[in-house]
XYZ file of C-alpha atoms in Angstrom:
391
model
C 28.513 149.092 -92.303
C 31.829 147.401 -91.911
C 31.520 147.491 -88.184
C 28.126 145.775 -88.340
C 29.547 143.059 -90.621
C 32.375 142.405 -88.218
C 29.904 142.052 -85.391
C 27.797 139.583 -87.415
C 30.648 137.186 -88.352
C 31.316 135.874 -84.835
C 27.628 135.032 -84.446
C 27.668 133.082 -87.739
C 30.724 131.133 -86.690
C 29.003 130.161 -83.504
C 25.941 128.982 -85.411
C 28.054 126.989 -87.843
C 29.909 125.335 -85.007
C 26.635 124.315 -83.389
C 25.362 122.847 -86.651
C 28.599 120.941 -87.152
C 28.537 119.485 -83.679
C 24.940 118.405 -84.129
C 25.685 116.695 -87.429
C 28.680 114.899 -85.959
C 26.635 113.668 -83.042
C 24.023 112.285 -85.426
C 26.688 110.468 -87.418
C 28.102 108.873 -84.272
C 24.803 107.784 -82.695
C 22.940 106.693 -85.828
C 24.528 103.155 -85.994
C 23.488 102.498 -82.387
C 19.966 103.672 -83.082
C 19.781 101.399 -86.112
C 21.108 98.483 -84.050
C 18.396 99.027 -81.496
C 15.793 98.905 -84.228
C 17.096 95.474 -85.351
C 15.675 92.496 -83.426
C 17.898 90.259 -81.272
C 19.072 87.037 -82.984
C 17.008 83.853 -82.345
C 17.984 81.241 -79.754
C 19.637 78.255 -81.485
C 17.613 75.050 -81.109
C 17.459 71.663 -82.806
C 14.138 70.577 -84.285
C 12.854 67.378 -85.867
C 9.679 66.262 -87.560
C 7.752 63.468 -85.774
C 8.515 60.061 -87.218
C 5.491 58.331 -88.708
C 5.318 54.538 -88.429
C 2.756 51.757 -88.545
C 3.182 49.864 -85.283
C 1.371 47.696 -82.788
C 0.904 49.697 -79.613
C 1.659 48.001 -76.325
C 0.776 48.822 -72.755
C 3.419 47.960 -70.181
C 2.988 46.868 -66.581
C 5.369 45.882 -63.802
C 4.812 42.574 -62.079
C 6.441 39.651 -60.344
C 6.988 36.017 -61.203
C 5.359 33.374 -59.044
C 5.844 29.648 -58.910
C 3.306 27.528 -60.733
C 3.639 25.051 -57.858
C 5.441 25.400 -54.544
C 5.333 22.633 -51.967
C 6.627 22.606 -48.409
C 7.909 19.127 -47.662
C 6.841 17.899 -44.224
C 6.971 14.515 -42.516
C 3.693 12.688 -41.951
C 5.203 10.485 -39.233
C 7.741 11.145 -36.529
C 11.069 9.457 -36.108
C 14.837 9.582 -36.206
C 16.215 11.101 -39.431
C 18.554 8.508 -40.862
C 19.452 9.785 -44.354
C 19.091 12.772 -46.713
C 19.055 11.792 -50.366
C 19.289 15.053 -52.333
C 21.663 17.936 -53.041
C 20.594 21.368 -51.837
C 19.367 23.446 -54.775
C 19.305 20.517 -57.172
C 16.588 19.319 -59.495
C 14.317 16.501 -58.373
C 11.603 14.490 -60.084
C 8.268 13.549 -58.618
C 8.717 10.400 -56.515
C 12.443 10.856 -55.841
C 13.457 9.806 -52.330
C 14.386 12.867 -50.234
C 14.552 11.778 -46.564
C 14.702 8.405 -44.854
C 13.628 7.843 -41.266
C 14.717 4.922 -39.099
C 12.313 2.190 -40.213
C 12.798 -0.273 -37.314
C 10.018 1.110 -35.091
C 7.599 0.964 -38.007
C 8.629 -2.574 -38.933
C 8.097 -3.678 -35.336
C 4.674 -2.040 -35.325
C 3.802 -3.941 -38.494
C 4.830 -7.247 -36.919
C 2.675 -6.518 -33.878
C -0.273 -5.522 -36.053
C 0.032 -8.709 -38.062
C -0.044 -10.761 -34.873
C -3.154 -8.930 -33.715
C -4.748 -9.590 -37.077
C -3.932 -13.301 -36.851
C -5.477 -13.494 -33.386
C -8.598 -11.671 -34.571
C -8.866 -14.007 -37.531
C -8.597 -17.084 -35.280
C -11.273 -15.759 -32.936
C -13.525 -15.046 -35.890
C -13.068 -18.554 -37.237
C -13.868 -20.063 -33.848
C -16.980 -17.915 -33.518
C -18.196 -18.948 -36.960
C -17.759 -22.644 -36.090
C -19.717 -22.174 -32.873
C -22.525 -20.472 -34.755
C -22.659 -23.299 -37.315
C -23.033 -25.908 -34.530
C -25.684 -23.816 -32.832
C -27.715 -23.696 -36.042
C -27.896 -27.505 -36.052
C -28.636 -27.801 -32.339
C -31.448 -25.272 -32.380
C -33.276 -27.414 -34.940
C -33.092 -30.348 -32.546
C -34.189 -28.104 -29.688
C -30.895 -28.861 -27.948
C -30.201 -25.163 -27.321
C -32.454 -22.201 -26.953
C -32.952 -19.446 -29.481
C -31.270 -17.101 -27.023
C -28.048 -19.145 -27.177
C -28.184 -18.979 -30.966
C -28.591 -15.208 -30.907
C -25.657 -14.877 -28.510
C -23.373 -16.883 -30.788
C -24.525 -14.862 -33.799
C -23.634 -11.641 -31.974
C -20.249 -13.119 -31.060
C -19.507 -13.731 -34.743
C -20.335 -10.122 -35.571
C -18.115 -8.876 -32.749
C -15.230 -11.093 -33.883
C -15.759 -9.815 -37.456
C -15.461 -6.243 -36.190
C -12.288 -7.125 -34.273
C -10.840 -8.648 -37.425
C -11.645 -5.535 -39.470
C -10.092 -3.283 -36.824
C -6.932 -5.408 -36.717
C -6.663 -5.303 -40.491
C -7.082 -1.502 -40.479
C -4.389 -1.225 -37.797
C -2.052 -3.256 -39.995
C -2.803 -0.989 -42.946
C -1.949 2.063 -40.836
C 1.374 0.634 -39.697
C 2.276 -0.289 -43.260
C 1.362 3.247 -44.337
C 3.543 4.664 -41.553
C 6.432 2.585 -42.850
C 5.821 4.000 -46.323
C 5.727 7.540 -44.889
C 9.111 6.971 -43.253
C 10.518 7.313 -46.766
C 9.718 10.934 -47.704
C 9.558 11.441 -51.470
C 9.235 14.506 -53.717
C 5.543 15.305 -54.315
C 6.305 17.339 -57.478
C 9.127 17.816 -59.953
C 11.203 20.981 -59.723
C 14.107 22.628 -57.960
C 14.549 21.764 -54.317
C 15.625 24.257 -51.680
C 18.148 23.666 -48.910
C 17.511 21.181 -46.118
C 16.026 22.625 -42.944
C 17.088 19.696 -40.732
C 20.182 17.538 -40.459
C 20.706 13.816 -40.075
C 20.392 12.638 -36.480
C 17.538 14.930 -35.504
C 14.224 13.650 -34.260
C 11.311 14.672 -36.452
C 8.003 15.377 -34.737
C 4.926 13.508 -35.882
C 2.591 16.548 -35.941
C 3.825 17.825 -39.322
C 4.884 21.205 -37.928
C 8.484 20.968 -39.162
C 9.306 22.109 -42.702
C 12.050 19.839 -43.990
C 12.580 21.636 -47.320
C 10.549 23.067 -50.195
C 10.261 22.405 -53.920
C 9.380 24.912 -56.645
C 8.225 23.798 -60.082
C 10.523 25.237 -62.771
C 7.924 25.427 -65.487
C 5.402 26.654 -66.261
C 5.795 29.979 -64.435
C 3.191 32.550 -63.433
C 3.559 36.329 -63.833
C 1.223 38.449 -61.708
C 0.574 42.136 -62.416
C -2.007 44.842 -61.718
C -3.934 46.840 -64.324
C -5.793 50.131 -63.902
C -9.558 50.253 -64.197
C -9.423 52.254 -67.446
C -7.012 49.784 -69.043
C -9.145 46.864 -67.910
C -12.280 48.369 -69.453
C -10.455 48.931 -72.724
C -9.215 45.351 -72.890
C -12.569 44.023 -71.753
C -14.348 45.748 -74.639
C -11.668 44.529 -77.019
C -12.126 40.987 -75.690
C -15.906 41.158 -76.010
C -15.608 42.128 -79.670
C -13.407 39.079 -80.214
C -16.067 36.828 -78.677
C -14.149 36.156 -75.456
C -15.957 37.385 -72.360
C -13.279 36.336 -69.863
C -10.023 37.912 -71.139
C -8.495 34.470 -70.560
C -6.813 32.575 -73.372
C -5.401 33.814 -76.631
C -7.269 37.157 -76.796
C -4.361 39.091 -75.246
C -0.823 38.844 -76.547
C 1.465 38.829 -73.524
C 5.219 39.310 -73.635
C 7.627 39.854 -70.779
C 11.203 41.005 -70.338
C 13.476 40.770 -67.337
C 14.996 43.811 -65.661
C 18.325 43.410 -67.478
C 16.765 42.737 -70.897
C 15.807 45.181 -73.648
C 13.650 42.868 -75.758
C 10.434 41.082 -74.871
C 11.552 37.558 -75.687
C 9.250 35.538 -73.426
C 5.729 34.841 -74.706
C 2.777 33.806 -72.567
C -0.974 34.069 -72.186
C -3.391 35.455 -69.615
C -4.973 32.608 -67.652
C -6.586 34.452 -64.745
C -8.371 37.772 -64.165
C -9.520 38.642 -60.669
C -13.199 39.067 -59.926
C -13.030 42.612 -58.518
C -10.993 45.795 -58.269
C -8.785 46.356 -55.263
C -10.550 48.848 -52.969
C -7.331 50.625 -51.999
C -5.499 50.856 -55.324
C -8.349 50.808 -57.838
C -6.540 48.156 -59.871
C -7.402 44.628 -60.910
C -5.008 41.690 -60.765
C -4.193 39.569 -63.789
C -2.007 36.505 -64.133
C -0.139 35.277 -67.171
C 1.349 31.817 -67.565
C 4.590 31.084 -69.414
C 4.841 27.444 -70.400
C 8.529 27.488 -71.297
C 11.297 28.233 -68.801
C 14.038 25.976 -70.063
C 16.701 28.610 -69.348
C 15.567 28.981 -65.738
C 15.681 32.786 -66.024
C 12.037 33.233 -65.032
C 12.696 32.995 -61.310
C 9.772 33.095 -58.871
C 9.934 36.273 -56.817
C 11.814 38.311 -59.426
C 10.373 41.398 -61.103
C 9.770 41.978 -64.794
C 7.944 44.155 -67.309
C 5.006 42.723 -69.204
C 3.404 44.256 -72.255
C 0.000 43.625 -73.767
C -1.116 44.511 -77.262
C -3.268 47.656 -77.254
C -5.013 46.823 -80.527
C -4.449 46.303 -84.232
C -1.384 47.837 -85.972
C -1.930 51.466 -87.046
C -0.072 54.682 -87.974
C 1.355 56.742 -85.117
C 3.736 59.667 -84.597
C 6.925 59.114 -82.602
C 9.190 61.645 -80.879
C 12.004 61.395 -78.314
C 10.676 61.027 -74.794
C 13.066 63.732 -73.562
C 11.363 66.287 -75.846
C 8.239 66.092 -73.669
C 7.719 68.529 -70.800
C 5.261 68.505 -67.912
C 2.918 71.469 -67.436
C 0.666 71.032 -64.429
C -1.456 67.960 -65.192
C -0.704 67.722 -68.908
C 2.215 66.853 -71.158
C 3.552 69.512 -73.533
C 6.015 69.668 -76.421
C 7.518 72.834 -77.880
C 7.139 73.352 -81.634
C 8.495 76.061 -83.934
C 5.923 77.850 -86.097
C 6.396 79.397 -89.538
C 7.734 82.606 -87.986
C 10.331 80.642 -85.990
C 8.487 81.367 -82.768
C 8.106 78.775 -80.006
C 4.589 77.456 -79.474
C 3.526 74.925 -76.794
C 1.398 71.931 -77.785
C -0.496 69.762 -75.323
C -0.173 66.113 -76.352
C -1.633 62.767 -75.368
C 1.070 60.199 -74.790
C 1.120 56.555 -75.738
C 3.607 53.820 -74.823
C 7.292 53.677 -75.721
C 8.265 52.034 -78.996
C 11.898 51.271 -79.830
C 13.159 54.150 -77.699
C 10.604 56.718 -78.930
C 7.354 57.882 -77.379
C 4.054 57.345 -79.182
C 1.995 60.550 -79.522
C -1.707 59.771 -79.799
C -2.917 63.349 -80.329
C -1.776 66.978 -80.285
C 0.878 66.831 -83.033
C 0.920 66.772 -86.811
C 3.555 65.171 -88.986
C 4.640 68.603 -90.315
C 5.225 70.104 -86.839
C 8.817 70.990 -86.022
C 9.403 69.664 -82.522
C 12.241 71.091 -80.436
C 14.471 68.212 -79.391
C 17.523 70.170 -78.172
C 17.679 73.477 -76.354
C 14.423 73.187 -74.420
C 15.931 74.809 -71.338
C 16.769 77.970 -73.299
C 13.319 78.705 -74.722
C 9.850 79.713 -73.611
C 6.591 80.262 -75.501
C 6.785 83.108 -78.003
C 10.588 83.309 -78.109
C 12.265 83.702 -81.497
C 14.567 80.782 -82.290
C 17.001 79.721 -84.972
C 16.030 76.121 -85.763
C 18.479 73.518 -87.001
C 16.990 70.407 -88.577
C 17.870 66.947 -87.226
C 16.503 63.408 -87.221
C 13.919 62.478 -84.626
C 15.991 59.589 -83.328
C 18.821 61.805 -82.082
C 18.929 62.179 -78.289
C 17.287 65.269 -76.867
C 18.649 67.532 -74.146
């Protein structure tokens, strides 16, 4: 019996050792198993609720300023350029003397034309006297009717000569007037294209300088077909079937400006869409340009009112992502999971983007950390204001 007990004890010790090792292994590995059962922590992101405001929506377009009037100054007669009477780049008024040609050839031509006129007048007077005598003689049968008709024709010929001489004098006097080249409009004059001492041709091919009216100023821009139809319907409701006048509020800013400080009105809408671009051209006129900043040829941004003021949602523009042909924002749901939302965008307003549809005011929009998330990912949201810059 004792021998059997002694044989049994080693087997028990072995079993106990196995049980102990197994229990120790469970104690060591159980924390790791529990850690695996716990979910990974959420990705930290910054969220903000869309800002709700009542605003007037604007549509923006890029365009270019054009001169209200631009005139190329050319000579209407030829001659020797004697004087230049303006400063390059200066302001001139309509009628100011710009160039002076040598007037002596024109004065001599006037003197000759006056002499020709005097001769024609003398011949006409003589012909009239001859006709008067012939009228008396024909009554007495002293001359024939044929002689009377001849003298009558002579008077008419001398009258024509007199008229031609007078017209020639008028032309020479006009040429003398044209030898003094004046500004046809008021505005800013460009540089001279010819110097004193040069001979100006009489065919008008030479451009001497140019003048651009300072104000008013045109602004030309193109609008898409869909935008045009929207404004056209809006204009029709207002009783204006042309889009010209006060129906559209037009404001413009220059490339280095943040605010739209220049106010104008639409005064021209083209008659058709461009076949290549599918856009229609509009023109606005700005009556005031006292500062001279609205420079013809320079670019600017124009905005037109999109309708009556109304409530909209605003979010940072950098919080918007592109997905194929639609715009998407990432929102955080109640379970702190990322969900994509397709949105319809409106114009910018004070640095924020107008959202026309796709968002609610209670949606938590991710404004920071967009590059670290994807749809369905668990996040740890931190609340912020919508105006803070996104990344």
